[in-house]
PDB file of C-alpha atoms in Angstrom:
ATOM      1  CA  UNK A 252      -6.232  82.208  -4.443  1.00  0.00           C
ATOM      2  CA  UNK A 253      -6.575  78.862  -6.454  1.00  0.00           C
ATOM      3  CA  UNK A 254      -8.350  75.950  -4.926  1.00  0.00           C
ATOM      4  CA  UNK A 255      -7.055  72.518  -6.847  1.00  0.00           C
ATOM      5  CA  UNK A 256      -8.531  69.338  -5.136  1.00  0.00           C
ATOM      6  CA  UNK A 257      -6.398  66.003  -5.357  1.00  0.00           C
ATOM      7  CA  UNK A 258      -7.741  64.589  -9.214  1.00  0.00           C
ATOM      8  CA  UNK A 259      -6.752  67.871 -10.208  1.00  0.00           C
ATOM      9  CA  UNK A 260      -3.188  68.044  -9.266  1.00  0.00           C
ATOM     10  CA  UNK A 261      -2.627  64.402 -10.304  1.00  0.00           C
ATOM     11  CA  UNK A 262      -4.195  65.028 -13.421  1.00  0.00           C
ATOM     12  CA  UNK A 263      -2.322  64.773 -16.621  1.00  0.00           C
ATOM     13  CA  UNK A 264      -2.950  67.995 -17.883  1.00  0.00           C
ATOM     14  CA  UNK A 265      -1.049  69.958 -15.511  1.00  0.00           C
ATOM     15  CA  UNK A 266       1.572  69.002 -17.416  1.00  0.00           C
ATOM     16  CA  UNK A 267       0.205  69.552 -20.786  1.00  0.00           C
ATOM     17  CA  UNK A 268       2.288  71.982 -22.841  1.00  0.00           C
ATOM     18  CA  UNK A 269       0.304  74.147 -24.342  1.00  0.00           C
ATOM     19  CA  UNK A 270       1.313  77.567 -26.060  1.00  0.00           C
ATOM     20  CA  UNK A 271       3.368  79.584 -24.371  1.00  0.00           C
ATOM     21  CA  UNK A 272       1.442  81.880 -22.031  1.00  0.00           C
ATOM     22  CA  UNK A 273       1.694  84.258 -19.243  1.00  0.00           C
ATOM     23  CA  UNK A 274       4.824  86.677 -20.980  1.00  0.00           C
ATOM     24  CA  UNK A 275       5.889  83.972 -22.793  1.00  0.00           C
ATOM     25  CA  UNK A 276       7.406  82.276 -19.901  1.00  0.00           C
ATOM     26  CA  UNK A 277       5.276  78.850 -19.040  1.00  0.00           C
ATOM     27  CA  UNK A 278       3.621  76.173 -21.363  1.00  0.00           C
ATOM     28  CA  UNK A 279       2.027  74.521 -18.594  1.00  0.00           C
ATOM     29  CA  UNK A 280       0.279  74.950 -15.503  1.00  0.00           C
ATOM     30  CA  UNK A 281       2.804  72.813 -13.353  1.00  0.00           C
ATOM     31  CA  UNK A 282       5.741  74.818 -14.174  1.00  0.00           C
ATOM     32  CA  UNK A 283       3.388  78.449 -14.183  1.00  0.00           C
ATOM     33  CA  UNK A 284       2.163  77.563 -10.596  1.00  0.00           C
ATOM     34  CA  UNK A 285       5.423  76.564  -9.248  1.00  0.00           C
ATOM     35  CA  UNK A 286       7.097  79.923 -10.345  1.00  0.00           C
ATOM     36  CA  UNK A 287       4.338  82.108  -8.005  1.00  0.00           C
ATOM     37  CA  UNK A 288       5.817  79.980  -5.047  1.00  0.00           C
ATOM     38  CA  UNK A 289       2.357  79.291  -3.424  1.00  0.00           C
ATOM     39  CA  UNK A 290       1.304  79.103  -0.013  1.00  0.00           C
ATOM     40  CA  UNK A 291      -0.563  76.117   0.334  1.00  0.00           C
ATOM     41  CA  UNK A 292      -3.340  74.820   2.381  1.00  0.00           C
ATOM     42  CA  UNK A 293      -3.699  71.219   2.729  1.00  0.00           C
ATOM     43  CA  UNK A 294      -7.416  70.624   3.907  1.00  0.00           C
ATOM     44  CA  UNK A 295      -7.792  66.824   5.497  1.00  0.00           C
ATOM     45  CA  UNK A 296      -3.930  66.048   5.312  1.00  0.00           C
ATOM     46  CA  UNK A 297      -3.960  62.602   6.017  1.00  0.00           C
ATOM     47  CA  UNK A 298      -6.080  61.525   2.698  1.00  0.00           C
ATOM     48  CA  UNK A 299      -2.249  62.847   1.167  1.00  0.00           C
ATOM     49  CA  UNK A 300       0.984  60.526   2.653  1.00  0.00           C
ATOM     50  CA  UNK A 301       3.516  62.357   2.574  1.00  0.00           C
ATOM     51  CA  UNK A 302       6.058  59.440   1.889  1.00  0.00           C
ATOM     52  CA  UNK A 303       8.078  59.596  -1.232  1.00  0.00           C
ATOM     53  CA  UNK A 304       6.458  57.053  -3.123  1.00  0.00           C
ATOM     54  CA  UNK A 305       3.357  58.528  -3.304  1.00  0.00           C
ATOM     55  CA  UNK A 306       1.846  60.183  -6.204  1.00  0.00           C
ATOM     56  CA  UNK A 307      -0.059  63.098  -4.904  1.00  0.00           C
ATOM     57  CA  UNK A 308       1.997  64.775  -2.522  1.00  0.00           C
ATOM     58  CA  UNK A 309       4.938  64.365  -4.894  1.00  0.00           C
ATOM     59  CA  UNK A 310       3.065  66.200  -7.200  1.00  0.00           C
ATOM     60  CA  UNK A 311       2.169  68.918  -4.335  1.00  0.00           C
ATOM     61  CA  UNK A 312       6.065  69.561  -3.742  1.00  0.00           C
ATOM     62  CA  UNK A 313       6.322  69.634  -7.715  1.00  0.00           C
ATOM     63  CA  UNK A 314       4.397  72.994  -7.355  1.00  0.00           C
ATOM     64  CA  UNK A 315       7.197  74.244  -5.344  1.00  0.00           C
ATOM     65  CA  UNK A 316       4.989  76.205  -2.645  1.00  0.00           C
ATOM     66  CA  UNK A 317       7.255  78.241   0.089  1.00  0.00           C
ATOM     67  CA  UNK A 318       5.411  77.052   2.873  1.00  0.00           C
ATOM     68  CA  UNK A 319       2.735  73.802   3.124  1.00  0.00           C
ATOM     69  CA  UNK A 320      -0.234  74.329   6.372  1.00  0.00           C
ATOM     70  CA  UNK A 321      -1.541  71.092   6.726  1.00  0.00           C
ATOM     71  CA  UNK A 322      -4.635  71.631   8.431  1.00  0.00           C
ATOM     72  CA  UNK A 323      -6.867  68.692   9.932  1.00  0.00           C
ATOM     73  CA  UNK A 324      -8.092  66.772  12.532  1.00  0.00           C
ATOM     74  CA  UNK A 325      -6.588  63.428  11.780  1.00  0.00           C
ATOM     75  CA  UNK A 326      -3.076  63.131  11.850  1.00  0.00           C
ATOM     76  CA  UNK A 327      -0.940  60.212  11.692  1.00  0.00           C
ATOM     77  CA  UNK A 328       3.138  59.982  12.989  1.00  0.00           C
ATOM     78  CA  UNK A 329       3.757  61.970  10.031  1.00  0.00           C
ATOM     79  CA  UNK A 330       3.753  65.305  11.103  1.00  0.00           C
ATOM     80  CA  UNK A 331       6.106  67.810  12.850  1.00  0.00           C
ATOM     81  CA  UNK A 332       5.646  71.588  14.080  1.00  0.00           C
ATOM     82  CA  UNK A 333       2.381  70.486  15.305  1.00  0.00           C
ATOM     83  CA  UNK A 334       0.241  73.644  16.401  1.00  0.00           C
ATOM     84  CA  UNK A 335      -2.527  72.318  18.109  1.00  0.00           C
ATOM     85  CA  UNK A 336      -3.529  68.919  18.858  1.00  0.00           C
ATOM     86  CA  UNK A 337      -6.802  67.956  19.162  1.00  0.00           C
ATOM     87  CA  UNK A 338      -7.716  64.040  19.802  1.00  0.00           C
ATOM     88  CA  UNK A 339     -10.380  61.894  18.937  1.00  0.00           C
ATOM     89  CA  UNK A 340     -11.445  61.588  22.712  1.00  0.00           C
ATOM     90  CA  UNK A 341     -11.466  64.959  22.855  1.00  0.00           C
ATOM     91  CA  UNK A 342     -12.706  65.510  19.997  1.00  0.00           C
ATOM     92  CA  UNK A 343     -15.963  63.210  21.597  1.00  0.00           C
ATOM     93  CA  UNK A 344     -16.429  64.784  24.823  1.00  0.00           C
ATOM     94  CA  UNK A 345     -16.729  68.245  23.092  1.00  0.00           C
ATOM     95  CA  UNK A 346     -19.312  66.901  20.933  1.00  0.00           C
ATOM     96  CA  UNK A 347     -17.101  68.125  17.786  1.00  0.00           C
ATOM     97  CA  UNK A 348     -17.380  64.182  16.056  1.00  0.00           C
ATOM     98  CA  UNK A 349     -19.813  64.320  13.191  1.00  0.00           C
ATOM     99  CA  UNK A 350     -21.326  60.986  11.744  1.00  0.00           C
ATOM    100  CA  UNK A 351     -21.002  59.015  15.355  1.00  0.00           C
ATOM    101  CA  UNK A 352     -23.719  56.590  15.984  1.00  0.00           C
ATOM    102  CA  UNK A 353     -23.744  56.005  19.925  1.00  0.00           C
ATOM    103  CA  UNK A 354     -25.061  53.074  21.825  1.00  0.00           C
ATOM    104  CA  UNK A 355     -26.769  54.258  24.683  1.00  0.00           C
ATOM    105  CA  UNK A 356     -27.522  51.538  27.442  1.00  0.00           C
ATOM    106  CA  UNK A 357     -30.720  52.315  29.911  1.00  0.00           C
ATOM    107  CA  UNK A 358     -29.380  51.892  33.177  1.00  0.00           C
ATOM    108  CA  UNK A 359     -32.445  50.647  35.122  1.00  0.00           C
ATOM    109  CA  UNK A 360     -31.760  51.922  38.728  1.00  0.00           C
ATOM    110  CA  UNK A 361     -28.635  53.817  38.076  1.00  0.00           C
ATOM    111  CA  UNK A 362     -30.673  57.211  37.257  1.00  0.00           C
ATOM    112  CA  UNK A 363     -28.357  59.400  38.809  1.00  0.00           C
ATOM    113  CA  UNK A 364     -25.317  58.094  37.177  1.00  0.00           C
ATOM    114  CA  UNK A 365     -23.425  59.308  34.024  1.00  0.00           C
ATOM    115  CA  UNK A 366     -20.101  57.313  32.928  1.00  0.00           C
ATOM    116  CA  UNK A 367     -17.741  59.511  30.492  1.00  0.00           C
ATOM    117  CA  UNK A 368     -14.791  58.183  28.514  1.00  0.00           C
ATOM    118  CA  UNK A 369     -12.004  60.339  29.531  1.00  0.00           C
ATOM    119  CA  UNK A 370      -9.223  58.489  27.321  1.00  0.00           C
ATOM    120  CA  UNK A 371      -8.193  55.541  25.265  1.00  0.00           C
ATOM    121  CA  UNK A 372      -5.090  54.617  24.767  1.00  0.00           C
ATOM    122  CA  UNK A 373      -6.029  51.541  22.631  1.00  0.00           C
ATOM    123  CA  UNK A 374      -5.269  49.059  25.631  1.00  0.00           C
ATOM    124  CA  UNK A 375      -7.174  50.507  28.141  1.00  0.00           C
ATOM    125  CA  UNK A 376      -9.943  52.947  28.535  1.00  0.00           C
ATOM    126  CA  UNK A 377      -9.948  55.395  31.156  1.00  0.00           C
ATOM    127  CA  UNK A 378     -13.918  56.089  32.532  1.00  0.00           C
ATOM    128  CA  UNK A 379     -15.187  58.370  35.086  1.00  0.00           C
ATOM    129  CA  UNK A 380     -18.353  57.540  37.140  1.00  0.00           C
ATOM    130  CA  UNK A 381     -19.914  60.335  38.153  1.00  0.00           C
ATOM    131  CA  UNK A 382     -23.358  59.058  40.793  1.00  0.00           C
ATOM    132  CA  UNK A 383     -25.239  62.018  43.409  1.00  0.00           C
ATOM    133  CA  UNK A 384     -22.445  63.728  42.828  1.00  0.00           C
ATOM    134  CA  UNK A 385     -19.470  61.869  43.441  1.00  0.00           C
ATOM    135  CA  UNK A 386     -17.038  60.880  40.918  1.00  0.00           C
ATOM    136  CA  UNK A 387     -15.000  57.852  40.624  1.00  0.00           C
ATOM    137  CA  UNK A 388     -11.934  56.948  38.181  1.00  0.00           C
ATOM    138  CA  UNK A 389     -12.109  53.563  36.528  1.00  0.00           C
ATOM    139  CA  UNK A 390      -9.428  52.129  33.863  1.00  0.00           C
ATOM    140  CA  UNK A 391     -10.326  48.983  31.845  1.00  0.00           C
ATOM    141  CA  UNK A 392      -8.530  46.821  29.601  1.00  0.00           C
ATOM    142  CA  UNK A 393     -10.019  45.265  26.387  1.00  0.00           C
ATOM    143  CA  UNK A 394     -12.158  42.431  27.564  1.00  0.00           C
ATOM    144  CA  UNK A 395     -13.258  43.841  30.873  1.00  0.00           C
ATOM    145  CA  UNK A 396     -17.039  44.415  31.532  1.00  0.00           C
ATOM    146  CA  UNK A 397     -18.319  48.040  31.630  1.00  0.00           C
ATOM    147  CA  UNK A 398     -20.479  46.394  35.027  1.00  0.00           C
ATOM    148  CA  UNK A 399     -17.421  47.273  37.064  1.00  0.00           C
ATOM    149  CA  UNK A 400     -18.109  50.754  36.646  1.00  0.00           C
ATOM    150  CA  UNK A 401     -21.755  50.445  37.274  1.00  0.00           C
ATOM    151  CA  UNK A 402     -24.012  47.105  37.732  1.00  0.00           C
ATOM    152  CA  UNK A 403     -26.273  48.773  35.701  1.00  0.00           C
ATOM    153  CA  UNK A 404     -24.109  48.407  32.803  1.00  0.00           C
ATOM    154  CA  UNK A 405     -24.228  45.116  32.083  1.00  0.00           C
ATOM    155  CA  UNK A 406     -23.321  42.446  28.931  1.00  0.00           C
ATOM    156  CA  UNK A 407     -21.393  45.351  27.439  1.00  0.00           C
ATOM    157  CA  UNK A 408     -17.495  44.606  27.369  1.00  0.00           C
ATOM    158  CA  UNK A 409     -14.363  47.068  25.524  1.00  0.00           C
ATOM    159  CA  UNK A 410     -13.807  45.918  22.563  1.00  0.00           C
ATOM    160  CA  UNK A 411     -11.663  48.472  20.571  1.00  0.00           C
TER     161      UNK A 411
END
């Protein structure tokens, strides 16, 4: 197994030649990693476009691997044979999101509420109410107030 982070494979000595090495077949580690035809791992994909033009994952196909796993939660429109998808709401409500800060507004008299995102779709937001036990759907657009869900939410509008 070889683990190579992103400075290392765009770093100029992976194409060093050096004296010949490995039965006398390779004088540099580009050329010796690309004739074991590796299986790579691609932790955090999206940190790598996979566009032409750019640098690092041109150097990733350079190491001719027989199959690429591009494993992450962050994908953009870039990707294909998609396994699993996991998304950012989801993500959220299964309390998988590291490094969120969450604003939490007291609701003074709405004790027995909770309000959920359920989705985003980045022009509406998609909320569900749920007070003693009975829930209610609400979609909002960007601008609306959170109030109409609950006048206990108040002053807070969707924003992004």
């Amino acid at each position: 197994m070889l683990l190579i982070n992103a400075g290392m494979v765009n770093s100029s000595s992976m194409n060093d030649t050096g004296d010949k090495a490995l039965k006398d077949l390779f004088d540099n580690p580009v050329d010796a990693l690309a004739a074991v035809r590796p299986f790579m791992i691609v932790d955090e994909p999206h940190k790598f476009p996979t566009r032409d033009s750019a640098k690092t994952w041109g150097n990733i196909k350079r190491l001719k691997p027989q199959y690429i796993l591009r494993y992450g939660a962050t994908f953009n429109d870039e990707y294909y044979n998609l396994l699993y998808r996991l998304t950012a709401v989801d993500a959220f409500n299964d309390g998988l999101v590291k490094g969120v800060r969450v604003f939490q507004e007291e609701m003074q008299g709405g004790m027995d509420a909770a309000v959920k995102l359920v989705s985003s779709d980045g022009k509406e937001a998609k909320f569900e109410l749920n007070e003693k036990d009975k829930k209610q759907t609400f979609k909002l657009a960007k601008g609306e107030d959170l109030a109409q869900i609950h006048p206990a939410i108040s002053d807070l509008k969707i924003d992004k």
